[in-house]
PDB file of C-alpha atoms and ligand atoms in Angstrom:
ATOM      1  CA  UNK A  12       3.787  45.630 -24.169  1.00  0.00           C
ATOM      2  CA  UNK A  13       6.297  43.056 -25.289  1.00  0.00           C
ATOM      3  CA  UNK A  14       8.539  40.519 -23.613  1.00  0.00           C
ATOM      4  CA  UNK A  15      12.338  40.758 -24.033  1.00  0.00           C
ATOM      5  CA  UNK A  16      12.152  37.886 -26.499  1.00  0.00           C
ATOM      6  CA  UNK A  17       9.581  38.155 -29.281  1.00  0.00           C
ATOM      7  CA  UNK A  18       8.696  35.785 -32.101  1.00  0.00           C
ATOM      8  CA  UNK A  19       7.293  37.289 -35.306  1.00  0.00           C
ATOM      9  CA  UNK A  20       5.916  34.273 -37.118  1.00  0.00           C
ATOM     10  CA  UNK A  21       3.405  31.662 -38.136  1.00  0.00           C
ATOM     11  CA  UNK A  22       0.892  29.621 -36.218  1.00  0.00           C
ATOM     12  CA  UNK A  23      -0.843  26.597 -37.759  1.00  0.00           C
ATOM     13  CA  UNK A  24      -3.205  23.853 -36.817  1.00  0.00           C
ATOM     14  CA  UNK A  25      -1.175  20.700 -37.531  1.00  0.00           C
ATOM     15  CA  UNK A  26      -3.287  17.834 -38.932  1.00  0.00           C
ATOM     16  CA  UNK A  27      -1.082  14.819 -38.456  1.00  0.00           C
ATOM     17  CA  UNK A  28      -1.403  11.269 -39.787  1.00  0.00           C
ATOM     18  CA  UNK A  29       0.899   8.614 -38.377  1.00  0.00           C
ATOM     19  CA  UNK A  30       1.501   5.605 -40.631  1.00  0.00           C
ATOM     20  CA  UNK A  31       4.056   2.816 -40.700  1.00  0.00           C
ATOM     21  CA  UNK A  32       5.500   3.622 -44.066  1.00  0.00           C
ATOM     22  CA  UNK A  33       5.390   6.036 -46.985  1.00  0.00           C
ATOM     23  CA  UNK A  34       2.774   5.049 -49.588  1.00  0.00           C
ATOM     24  CA  UNK A  35       4.057   4.508 -53.135  1.00  0.00           C
ATOM     25  CA  UNK A  36       2.809   6.906 -55.799  1.00  0.00           C
ATOM     26  CA  UNK A  37      -0.916   6.245 -56.355  1.00  0.00           C
ATOM     27  CA  UNK A  38      -1.058   3.790 -53.413  1.00  0.00           C
ATOM     28  CA  UNK A  39      -3.627   3.979 -50.593  1.00  0.00           C
ATOM     29  CA  UNK A  40      -2.538   2.724 -47.180  1.00  0.00           C
ATOM     30  CA  UNK A  41      -4.086   2.641 -43.706  1.00  0.00           C
ATOM     31  CA  UNK A  42      -2.652   5.029 -41.139  1.00  0.00           C
ATOM     32  CA  UNK A  43      -2.195   4.194 -37.442  1.00  0.00           C
ATOM     33  CA  UNK A  44      -3.649   7.380 -35.961  1.00  0.00           C
ATOM     34  CA  UNK A  45      -4.715  10.960 -36.614  1.00  0.00           C
ATOM     35  CA  UNK A  46      -4.047  13.846 -34.241  1.00  0.00           C
ATOM     36  CA  UNK A  47      -4.319  17.634 -34.256  1.00  0.00           C
ATOM     37  CA  UNK A  48      -1.697  19.789 -32.574  1.00  0.00           C
ATOM     38  CA  UNK A  49      -0.890  23.476 -32.382  1.00  0.00           C
ATOM     39  CA  UNK A  50       2.034  24.070 -34.745  1.00  0.00           C
ATOM     40  CA  UNK A  51       3.581  26.620 -37.058  1.00  0.00           C
ATOM     41  CA  UNK A  52       7.279  27.319 -36.903  1.00  0.00           C
ATOM     42  CA  UNK A  53       6.822  30.652 -35.142  1.00  0.00           C
ATOM     43  CA  UNK A  54       4.410  29.396 -32.502  1.00  0.00           C
ATOM     44  CA  UNK A  55       6.485  26.246 -31.909  1.00  0.00           C
ATOM     45  CA  UNK A  56       9.554  28.365 -31.255  1.00  0.00           C
ATOM     46  CA  UNK A  57       7.599  30.639 -28.889  1.00  0.00           C
ATOM     47  CA  UNK A  58       6.315  27.612 -26.939  1.00  0.00           C
ATOM     48  CA  UNK A  59       9.858  26.200 -26.739  1.00  0.00           C
ATOM     49  CA  UNK A  60      11.073  29.494 -25.227  1.00  0.00           C
ATOM     50  CA  UNK A  61       8.190  29.659 -22.767  1.00  0.00           C
ATOM     51  CA  UNK A  62       8.545  26.050 -21.563  1.00  0.00           C
ATOM     52  CA  UNK A  63      12.217  26.775 -20.889  1.00  0.00           C
ATOM     53  CA  UNK A  64      11.162  29.526 -18.500  1.00  0.00           C
ATOM     54  CA  UNK A  65      11.756  32.713 -20.534  1.00  0.00           C
ATOM     55  CA  UNK A  66       9.175  35.435 -20.992  1.00  0.00           C
ATOM     56  CA  UNK A  67       8.127  35.470 -24.678  1.00  0.00           C
ATOM     57  CA  UNK A  68       5.686  37.353 -26.920  1.00  0.00           C
ATOM     58  CA  UNK A  69       4.197  35.934 -30.091  1.00  0.00           C
ATOM     59  CA  UNK A  70       3.368  38.316 -32.952  1.00  0.00           C
ATOM     60  CA  UNK A  71       1.189  36.756 -35.648  1.00  0.00           C
ATOM     61  CA  UNK A  72      -2.338  36.255 -36.922  1.00  0.00           C
ATOM     62  CA  UNK A  73      -4.975  33.569 -36.467  1.00  0.00           C
ATOM     63  CA  UNK A  74      -8.117  33.226 -38.582  1.00  0.00           C
ATOM     64  CA  UNK A  75     -11.631  33.932 -37.295  1.00  0.00           C
ATOM     65  CA  UNK A  76     -12.474  30.222 -37.617  1.00  0.00           C
ATOM     66  CA  UNK A  77     -12.673  27.468 -35.007  1.00  0.00           C
ATOM     67  CA  UNK A  78      -8.932  26.726 -35.347  1.00  0.00           C
ATOM     68  CA  UNK A  79      -8.089  30.375 -34.643  1.00  0.00           C
ATOM     69  CA  UNK A  80      -9.756  30.218 -31.227  1.00  0.00           C
ATOM     70  CA  UNK A  81      -8.085  26.931 -30.331  1.00  0.00           C
ATOM     71  CA  UNK A  82      -4.665  28.168 -31.458  1.00  0.00           C
ATOM     72  CA  UNK A  83      -4.918  31.352 -29.416  1.00  0.00           C
ATOM     73  CA  UNK A  84      -6.054  29.413 -26.334  1.00  0.00           C
ATOM     74  CA  UNK A  85      -3.220  26.975 -26.717  1.00  0.00           C
ATOM     75  CA  UNK A  86      -0.623  29.784 -26.730  1.00  0.00           C
ATOM     76  CA  UNK A  87      -2.224  31.306 -23.630  1.00  0.00           C
ATOM     77  CA  UNK A  88      -2.141  27.930 -21.874  1.00  0.00           C
ATOM     78  CA  UNK A  89       1.589  27.805 -22.660  1.00  0.00           C
ATOM     79  CA  UNK A  90       2.075  31.216 -20.962  1.00  0.00           C
ATOM     80  CA  UNK A  91       3.026  32.940 -24.212  1.00  0.00           C
ATOM     81  CA  UNK A  92       2.202  36.681 -24.290  1.00  0.00           C
ATOM     82  CA  UNK A  93      -0.430  37.135 -27.041  1.00  0.00           C
ATOM     83  CA  UNK A  94      -0.987  40.902 -26.809  1.00  0.00           C
ATOM     84  CA  UNK A  95       0.360  41.253 -30.375  1.00  0.00           C
ATOM     85  CA  UNK A  96      -1.537  38.267 -31.786  1.00  0.00           C
ATOM     86  CA  UNK A  97      -4.234  39.576 -34.122  1.00  0.00           C
ATOM     87  CA  UNK A  98      -7.250  37.995 -35.757  1.00  0.00           C
ATOM     88  CA  UNK A  99      -7.755  37.899 -39.532  1.00  0.00           C
ATOM     89  CA  UNK A 100     -11.128  37.675 -41.323  1.00  0.00           C
ATOM     90  CA  UNK A 101     -10.467  34.345 -42.979  1.00  0.00           C
ATOM     91  CA  UNK A 102      -8.988  30.917 -42.367  1.00  0.00           C
ATOM     92  CA  UNK A 103      -6.179  30.058 -39.975  1.00  0.00           C
ATOM     93  CA  UNK A 104      -2.974  28.474 -41.238  1.00  0.00           C
ATOM     94  CA  UNK A 105      -2.963  24.686 -41.432  1.00  0.00           C
ATOM     95  CA  UNK A 106      -0.226  22.111 -41.945  1.00  0.00           C
ATOM     96  CA  UNK A 107      -0.835  18.639 -43.308  1.00  0.00           C
ATOM     97  CA  UNK A 108       1.785  16.368 -41.826  1.00  0.00           C
ATOM     98  CA  UNK A 109       2.531  12.716 -42.561  1.00  0.00           C
ATOM     99  CA  UNK A 110       4.784  10.985 -40.080  1.00  0.00           C
ATOM    100  CA  UNK A 111       6.245   7.669 -41.278  1.00  0.00           C
ATOM    101  CA  UNK A 112       6.964   5.777 -38.100  1.00  0.00           C
ATOM    102  CA  UNK A 113       9.255   3.050 -39.428  1.00  0.00           C
ATOM    103  CA  UNK A 114      11.784   5.517 -40.839  1.00  0.00           C
ATOM    104  CA  UNK A 115      11.009   8.381 -38.406  1.00  0.00           C
ATOM    105  CA  UNK A 116      10.566  10.879 -41.237  1.00  0.00           C
ATOM    106  CA  UNK A 117       7.868  13.386 -42.058  1.00  0.00           C
ATOM    107  CA  UNK A 118       6.429  15.348 -44.962  1.00  0.00           C
ATOM    108  CA  UNK A 119       4.756  18.717 -44.370  1.00  0.00           C
ATOM    109  CA  UNK A 120       2.513  20.826 -46.594  1.00  0.00           C
ATOM    110  CA  UNK A 121       1.503  24.222 -45.232  1.00  0.00           C
ATOM    111  CA  UNK A 122      -1.469  26.324 -46.342  1.00  0.00           C
ATOM    112  CA  UNK A 123      -0.659  29.838 -45.067  1.00  0.00           C
ATOM    113  CA  UNK A 124      -4.181  31.195 -44.356  1.00  0.00           C
ATOM    114  CA  UNK A 125      -3.969  34.072 -41.874  1.00  0.00           C
ATOM    115  CA  UNK A 126      -0.145  33.830 -41.690  1.00  0.00           C
ATOM    116  CA  UNK A 127       0.024  35.496 -45.108  1.00  0.00           C
ATOM    117  CA  UNK A 128      -1.439  38.666 -43.548  1.00  0.00           C
ATOM    118  CA  UNK A 129       1.038  39.147 -40.683  1.00  0.00           C
ATOM    119  CA  UNK A 130       2.398  42.720 -40.685  1.00  0.00           C
ATOM    120  CA  UNK A 131       5.398  44.514 -39.230  1.00  0.00           C
ATOM    121  CA  UNK A 132       3.050  47.275 -37.989  1.00  0.00           C
ATOM    122  CA  UNK A 133       1.560  44.846 -35.439  1.00  0.00           C
ATOM    123  CA  UNK A 134       4.638  45.800 -33.397  1.00  0.00           C
ATOM    124  CA  UNK A 135       4.454  49.378 -32.156  1.00  0.00           C
ATOM    125  CA  UNK A 136       7.557  51.506 -31.634  1.00  0.00           C
ATOM    126  CA  UNK A 137       7.073  51.222 -27.848  1.00  0.00           C
ATOM    127  CA  UNK A 138       6.865  47.431 -27.989  1.00  0.00           C
ATOM    128  CA  UNK A 139       9.900  47.219 -30.252  1.00  0.00           C
ATOM    129  CA  UNK A 140      11.890  49.189 -27.674  1.00  0.00           C
ATOM    130  CA  UNK A 141      11.186  46.481 -25.098  1.00  0.00           C
ATOM    131  CA  UNK A 142      12.498  43.634 -27.273  1.00  0.00           C
ATOM    132  CA  UNK A 143      16.094  42.392 -26.891  1.00  0.00           C
ATOM    133  CA  UNK A 144      15.833  39.355 -29.181  1.00  0.00           C
ATOM    134  CA  UNK A 145      13.593  39.263 -32.228  1.00  0.00           C
ATOM    135  CA  UNK A 146      13.103  35.893 -33.875  1.00  0.00           C
ATOM    136  CA  UNK A 147      11.423  35.079 -37.184  1.00  0.00           C
ATOM    137  CA  UNK A 148      11.001  32.374 -39.838  1.00  0.00           C
ATOM    138  CA  UNK A 149       9.810  32.389 -43.452  1.00  0.00           C
ATOM    139  CA  UNK A 150       6.205  31.237 -43.021  1.00  0.00           C
ATOM    140  CA  UNK A 151       5.092  34.890 -42.796  1.00  0.00           C
ATOM    141  CA  UNK A 152       5.710  37.445 -45.585  1.00  0.00           C
ATOM    142  CA  UNK A 153       9.487  38.037 -45.919  1.00  0.00           C
ATOM    143  CA  UNK A 154       8.853  41.678 -46.884  1.00  0.00           C
ATOM    144  CA  UNK A 155       7.188  42.233 -43.483  1.00  0.00           C
ATOM    145  CA  UNK A 156      10.082  40.540 -41.683  1.00  0.00           C
ATOM    146  CA  UNK A 157      12.484  42.771 -43.599  1.00  0.00           C
ATOM    147  CA  UNK A 158      10.546  45.876 -42.574  1.00  0.00           C
ATOM    148  CA  UNK A 159      10.481  44.832 -38.917  1.00  0.00           C
ATOM    149  CA  UNK A 160      14.171  43.846 -38.883  1.00  0.00           C
ATOM    150  CA  UNK A 161      15.115  47.227 -40.387  1.00  0.00           C
ATOM    151  CA  UNK A 162      13.050  48.992 -37.719  1.00  0.00           C
ATOM    152  CA  UNK A 163      14.747  46.849 -35.059  1.00  0.00           C
ATOM    153  CA  UNK A 164      18.276  47.597 -36.245  1.00  0.00           C
ATOM    154  CA  UNK A 165      20.591  48.606 -33.412  1.00  0.00           C
ATOM    155  CA  UNK A 166      18.118  47.802 -30.639  1.00  0.00           C
ATOM    156  CA  UNK A 167      17.376  44.061 -31.062  1.00  0.00           C
ATOM    157  CA  UNK A 168      19.458  40.975 -31.809  1.00  0.00           C
ATOM    158  CA  UNK A 169      17.666  39.706 -34.942  1.00  0.00           C
ATOM    159  CA  UNK A 170      17.547  35.953 -35.566  1.00  0.00           C
ATOM    160  CA  UNK A 171      16.171  34.607 -38.834  1.00  0.00           C
ATOM    161  CA  UNK A 172      15.377  30.941 -39.285  1.00  0.00           C
ATOM    162  CA  UNK A 173      15.234  30.625 -43.069  1.00  0.00           C
ATOM    163  CA  UNK A 174      12.600  27.875 -43.056  1.00  0.00           C
ATOM    164  CA  UNK A 175      10.942  26.825 -45.258  1.00  0.00           C
ATOM    165  CA  UNK A 176      13.486  27.117 -48.070  1.00  0.00           C
ATOM    166  CA  UNK A 177      12.515  30.221 -50.043  1.00  0.00           C
ATOM    167  CA  UNK A 178      14.686  32.957 -51.556  1.00  0.00           C
ATOM    168  CA  UNK A 179      15.009  36.147 -49.504  1.00  0.00           C
ATOM    169  CA  UNK A 180      16.123  39.675 -50.404  1.00  0.00           C
ATOM    170  CA  UNK A 181      19.676  40.969 -49.941  1.00  0.00           C
ATOM    171  CA  UNK A 182      18.162  43.591 -47.628  1.00  0.00           C
ATOM    172  CA  UNK A 183      16.702  40.993 -45.262  1.00  0.00           C
ATOM    173  CA  UNK A 184      19.936  38.992 -45.294  1.00  0.00           C
ATOM    174  CA  UNK A 185      21.910  42.143 -44.490  1.00  0.00           C
ATOM    175  CA  UNK A 186      19.544  43.073 -41.660  1.00  0.00           C
ATOM    176  CA  UNK A 187      19.877  39.780 -39.788  1.00  0.00           C
ATOM    177  CA  UNK A 188      22.387  39.225 -36.973  1.00  0.00           C
ATOM    178  CA  UNK A 189      22.109  35.437 -36.779  1.00  0.00           C
ATOM    179  CA  UNK A 190      20.912  33.094 -39.521  1.00  0.00           C
ATOM    180  CA  UNK A 191      19.793  29.568 -38.659  1.00  0.00           C
ATOM    181  CA  UNK A 192      19.133  27.113 -41.475  1.00  0.00           C
ATOM    182  CA  UNK A 193      19.377  23.491 -42.526  1.00  0.00           C
ATOM    183  CA  UNK A 194      21.390  22.185 -45.476  1.00  0.00           C
ATOM    184  CA  UNK A 195      18.516  22.435 -47.975  1.00  0.00           C
ATOM    185  CA  UNK A 196      17.894  26.048 -46.985  1.00  0.00           C
ATOM    186  CA  UNK A 197      21.626  26.762 -47.286  1.00  0.00           C
ATOM    187  CA  UNK A 198      21.550  25.398 -50.837  1.00  0.00           C
ATOM    188  CA  UNK A 199      18.547  27.598 -51.706  1.00  0.00           C
ATOM    189  CA  UNK A 200      20.070  30.767 -50.288  1.00  0.00           C
ATOM    190  CA  UNK A 201      23.640  30.313 -51.513  1.00  0.00           C
ATOM    191  CA  UNK A 202      22.560  28.897 -54.871  1.00  0.00           C
ATOM    192  CA  UNK A 203      25.280  26.275 -54.389  1.00  0.00           C
ATOM    193  CA  UNK A 204      24.312  22.603 -54.408  1.00  0.00           C
ATOM    194  CA  UNK A 205      26.202  20.822 -51.664  1.00  0.00           C
ATOM    195  CA  UNK A 206      28.264  18.235 -53.522  1.00  0.00           C
ATOM    196  CA  UNK A 207      28.626  15.937 -50.603  1.00  0.00           C
ATOM    197  CA  UNK A 208      27.008  16.877 -47.373  1.00  0.00           C
ATOM    198  CA  UNK A 209      30.278  17.330 -45.512  1.00  0.00           C
ATOM    199  CA  UNK A 210      31.598  20.234 -43.473  1.00  0.00           C
ATOM    200  CA  UNK A 211      34.001  21.475 -46.187  1.00  0.00           C
ATOM    201  CA  UNK A 212      31.213  21.793 -48.674  1.00  0.00           C
ATOM    202  CA  UNK A 213      29.006  23.514 -46.074  1.00  0.00           C
ATOM    203  CA  UNK A 214      31.817  26.001 -45.370  1.00  0.00           C
ATOM    204  CA  UNK A 215      32.139  26.836 -49.089  1.00  0.00           C
ATOM    205  CA  UNK A 216      28.376  27.376 -49.364  1.00  0.00           C
ATOM    206  CA  UNK A 217      28.396  29.665 -46.325  1.00  0.00           C
ATOM    207  CA  UNK A 218      31.128  31.733 -48.036  1.00  0.00           C
ATOM    208  CA  UNK A 219      28.740  32.095 -50.989  1.00  0.00           C
ATOM    209  CA  UNK A 220      26.374  34.074 -48.741  1.00  0.00           C
ATOM    210  CA  UNK A 221      29.023  36.832 -48.323  1.00  0.00           C
ATOM    211  CA  UNK A 222      28.022  37.560 -44.739  1.00  0.00           C
ATOM    212  CA  UNK A 223      29.535  40.522 -42.918  1.00  0.00           C
ATOM    213  CA  UNK A 224      31.943  39.978 -40.000  1.00  0.00           C
ATOM    214  CA  UNK A 225      29.344  40.778 -37.332  1.00  0.00           C
ATOM    215  CA  UNK A 226      26.868  38.228 -38.748  1.00  0.00           C
ATOM    216  CA  UNK A 227      26.768  34.660 -37.435  1.00  0.00           C
ATOM    217  CA  UNK A 228      25.282  31.551 -38.971  1.00  0.00           C
ATOM    218  CA  UNK A 229      24.252  28.147 -37.640  1.00  0.00           C
ATOM    219  CA  UNK A 230      23.622  25.170 -39.906  1.00  0.00           C
ATOM    220  CA  UNK A 231      21.442  22.455 -38.385  1.00  0.00           C
ATOM    221  CA  UNK A 232      22.463  18.971 -39.508  1.00  0.00           C
ATOM    222  CA  UNK A 233      19.668  16.797 -38.087  1.00  0.00           C
ATOM    223  CA  UNK A 234      21.023  13.881 -36.065  1.00  0.00           C
ATOM    224  CA  UNK A 235      24.592  14.971 -36.969  1.00  0.00           C
ATOM    225  CA  UNK A 236      24.281  18.063 -34.750  1.00  0.00           C
ATOM    226  CA  UNK A 237      24.903  21.705 -35.666  1.00  0.00           C
ATOM    227  CA  UNK A 238      27.675  23.782 -37.223  1.00  0.00           C
ATOM    228  CA  UNK A 239      28.158  27.158 -35.539  1.00  0.00           C
ATOM    229  CA  UNK A 240      30.036  29.882 -37.401  1.00  0.00           C
ATOM    230  CA  UNK A 241      30.821  33.227 -35.749  1.00  0.00           C
ATOM    231  CA  UNK A 242      33.672  35.723 -36.020  1.00  0.00           C
ATOM    232  CA  UNK A 243      34.849  33.797 -39.114  1.00  0.00           C
ATOM    233  CA  UNK A 244      35.411  30.650 -37.023  1.00  0.00           C
ATOM    234  CA  UNK A 245      33.326  27.494 -37.264  1.00  0.00           C
ATOM    235  CA  UNK A 246      32.737  24.699 -34.767  1.00  0.00           C
ATOM    236  CA  UNK A 247      30.809  21.456 -35.086  1.00  0.00           C
ATOM    237  CA  UNK A 248      28.623  20.334 -32.179  1.00  0.00           C
ATOM    238  CA  UNK A 249      27.827  16.645 -32.526  1.00  0.00           C
ATOM    239  CA  UNK A 250      24.252  15.346 -32.292  1.00  0.00           C
ATOM    240  CA  UNK A 251      23.022  13.127 -29.440  1.00  0.00           C
ATOM    241  CA  UNK A 252      21.923   9.557 -29.890  1.00  0.00           C
ATOM    242  CA  UNK A 253      18.296   9.209 -28.839  1.00  0.00           C
ATOM    243  CA  UNK A 254      15.382   6.926 -29.574  1.00  0.00           C
ATOM    244  CA  UNK A 255      13.583   9.351 -31.899  1.00  0.00           C
ATOM    245  CA  UNK A 256       9.884   8.777 -32.649  1.00  0.00           C
ATOM    246  CA  UNK A 257       8.815  12.065 -34.280  1.00  0.00           C
ATOM    247  CA  UNK A 258      11.183  14.786 -35.481  1.00  0.00           C
ATOM    248  CA  UNK A 259       8.427  17.320 -36.326  1.00  0.00           C
ATOM    249  CA  UNK A 260       9.368  20.648 -34.742  1.00  0.00           C
ATOM    250  CA  UNK A 261      12.834  19.575 -33.539  1.00  0.00           C
ATOM    251  CA  UNK A 262      14.393  22.411 -35.581  1.00  0.00           C
ATOM    252  CA  UNK A 263      11.963  24.806 -33.911  1.00  0.00           C
ATOM    253  CA  UNK A 264      12.919  23.427 -30.514  1.00  0.00           C
ATOM    254  CA  UNK A 265      16.609  24.018 -31.299  1.00  0.00           C
ATOM    255  CA  UNK A 266      15.957  27.647 -32.245  1.00  0.00           C
ATOM    256  CA  UNK A 267      13.642  28.396 -29.307  1.00  0.00           C
ATOM    257  CA  UNK A 268      16.109  26.870 -26.839  1.00  0.00           C
ATOM    258  CA  UNK A 269      19.036  28.651 -28.497  1.00  0.00           C
ATOM    259  CA  UNK A 270      17.277  32.034 -28.304  1.00  0.00           C
ATOM    260  CA  UNK A 271      16.156  31.521 -24.724  1.00  0.00           C
ATOM    261  CA  UNK A 272      19.678  30.529 -23.617  1.00  0.00           C
ATOM    262  CA  UNK A 273      21.300  33.356 -25.601  1.00  0.00           C
ATOM    263  CA  UNK A 274      19.047  35.885 -23.876  1.00  0.00           C
ATOM    264  CA  UNK A 275      20.664  34.812 -20.603  1.00  0.00           C
ATOM    265  CA  UNK A 276      24.250  33.998 -21.583  1.00  0.00           C
ATOM    266  CA  UNK A 277      24.913  36.091 -24.718  1.00  0.00           C
ATOM    267  CA  UNK A 278      27.188  33.188 -25.654  1.00  0.00           C
ATOM    268  CA  UNK A 279      26.236  31.719 -29.015  1.00  0.00           C
ATOM    269  CA  UNK A 280      28.250  28.520 -28.685  1.00  0.00           C
ATOM    270  CA  UNK A 281      26.790  27.759 -25.220  1.00  0.00           C
ATOM    271  CA  UNK A 282      23.315  28.541 -26.548  1.00  0.00           C
ATOM    272  CA  UNK A 283      23.817  26.162 -29.492  1.00  0.00           C
ATOM    273  CA  UNK A 284      25.015  23.389 -27.137  1.00  0.00           C
ATOM    274  CA  UNK A 285      21.866  23.831 -25.085  1.00  0.00           C
ATOM    275  CA  UNK A 286      19.615  23.994 -28.155  1.00  0.00           C
ATOM    276  CA  UNK A 287      21.196  20.837 -29.530  1.00  0.00           C
ATOM    277  CA  UNK A 288      20.327  18.913 -26.368  1.00  0.00           C
ATOM    278  CA  UNK A 289      16.787  20.280 -26.118  1.00  0.00           C
ATOM    279  CA  UNK A 290      16.137  19.452 -29.794  1.00  0.00           C
ATOM    280  CA  UNK A 291      17.352  15.867 -29.425  1.00  0.00           C
ATOM    281  CA  UNK A 292      15.062  15.425 -26.424  1.00  0.00           C
ATOM    282  CA  UNK A 293      12.088  16.821 -28.362  1.00  0.00           C
ATOM    283  CA  UNK A 294      12.348  14.029 -30.955  1.00  0.00           C
ATOM    284  CA  UNK A 295      11.476  11.462 -28.290  1.00  0.00           C
ATOM    285  CA  UNK A 296       7.888  12.800 -28.096  1.00  0.00           C
ATOM    286  CA  UNK A 297       5.066  13.204 -30.629  1.00  0.00           C
ATOM    287  CA  UNK A 298       3.918  16.555 -32.025  1.00  0.00           C
ATOM    288  CA  UNK A 299       5.630  19.886 -32.627  1.00  0.00           C
ATOM    289  CA  UNK A 300       4.866  22.343 -29.797  1.00  0.00           C
ATOM    290  CA  UNK A 301       3.715  19.442 -27.668  1.00  0.00           C
ATOM    291  CA  UNK A 302       7.184  17.882 -27.767  1.00  0.00           C
ATOM    292  CA  UNK A 303       9.044  20.956 -26.466  1.00  0.00           C
ATOM    293  CA  UNK A 304      10.857  20.099 -23.220  1.00  0.00           C
ATOM    294  CA  UNK A 305      10.793  22.092 -19.979  1.00  0.00           C
ATOM    295  CA  UNK A 306      13.936  23.421 -18.316  1.00  0.00           C
ATOM    296  CA  UNK A 307      13.771  20.599 -15.733  1.00  0.00           C
ATOM    297  CA  UNK A 308      13.481  17.941 -18.411  1.00  0.00           C
ATOM    298  CA  UNK A 309      16.533  19.275 -20.256  1.00  0.00           C
ATOM    299  CA  UNK A 310      18.538  19.650 -17.034  1.00  0.00           C
ATOM    300  CA  UNK A 311      17.716  16.123 -15.845  1.00  0.00           C
ATOM    301  CA  UNK A 312      18.601  14.795 -19.231  1.00  0.00           C
ATOM    302  CA  UNK A 313      21.905  16.786 -19.142  1.00  0.00           C
ATOM    303  CA  UNK A 314      22.992  14.757 -16.168  1.00  0.00           C
ATOM    304  CA  UNK A 315      23.026  11.624 -18.279  1.00  0.00           C
ATOM    305  CA  UNK A 316      25.813  13.145 -20.462  1.00  0.00           C
TER     306      UNK A 316
HETATM  307  O1  LIG B 424       8.562  22.938 -38.125  1.00  0.00           O
HETATM  308  C1  LIG B 424       7.397  22.187 -37.945  1.00  0.00           C
HETATM  309  C2  LIG B 424       6.207  23.020 -38.305  1.00  0.00           C
HETATM  310  O2  LIG B 424       6.241  23.294 -39.695  1.00  0.00           O
HETATM  311  C3  LIG B 424       4.870  22.347 -38.085  1.00  0.00           C
HETATM  312  O3  LIG B 424       4.366  22.588 -36.800  1.00  0.00           O
HETATM  313  C4  LIG B 424       3.997  22.912 -39.191  1.00  0.00           C
HETATM  314  O4  LIG B 424       2.943  23.683 -38.757  1.00  0.00           O
HETATM  315  C5  LIG B 424       4.953  23.685 -40.095  1.00  0.00           C
HETATM  316  O5  LIG B 424       4.881  25.045 -39.884  1.00  0.00           O
END
């Protein structure tokens, strides 16, 4: 059984060190704190959807180690449907994250572990028939995403968040209805280095992807907002000014909120407006999944705009 919105993706244990500044090469510094959080782009996006009140399934794999148990429990406690979450004989995925508090930046290194074994066949034909929106990212094998997206053609709206920045096949690109990526990922996929990070240069790079008319694309621009391009028309949605403390997972929050809103409204621009607000709010809290806002939090925050 699946929910109408399903995330096919990664789940990691995030091992996070907070420090004031970035150490120089070869330098040792003292950090301020160390915390562990449930993360992984796929799981973060599923938690974002669930906290916003939509029914969501997570399809992935955890290891048979101590992290695997904790990760599964954390998804259950977030009311995410885990019927298609499988266990792998081996280690769970982990992410080593450094958050530099003075510049509010992070660096992330992921070790895939069980995420490298996620398979399209974890989703049965019956479950696929129940899915309206299928969402994925590139922390699980792209070949498996491609297979699932081909199987889902015509019955699901397929969203691909091309993070992290890795090359994907023409087939996967062709079998995606909405692409969501940041500027670095756009450069990787289009093969075009953005000369200056302005909208004109983003538009030329998007053209380099040769998308079909029915395909839409959203470029996330960090604090600058998002650029939404559908039906050959593009619109910029400006970012919100907030007191950000940790941006880890804010892209995931945007995508989860976008997908959850789109499920209801089927209006991509409205969904991007909503996602943009939710993502800004998520940067005001620590952690990835932990920072995802609830519907009430976003609505109350809306009233201040
Ligand atoms: O997008 C943030 C996520 O990237 C972290 O939670 C980490 O696990 C990596 O997947």
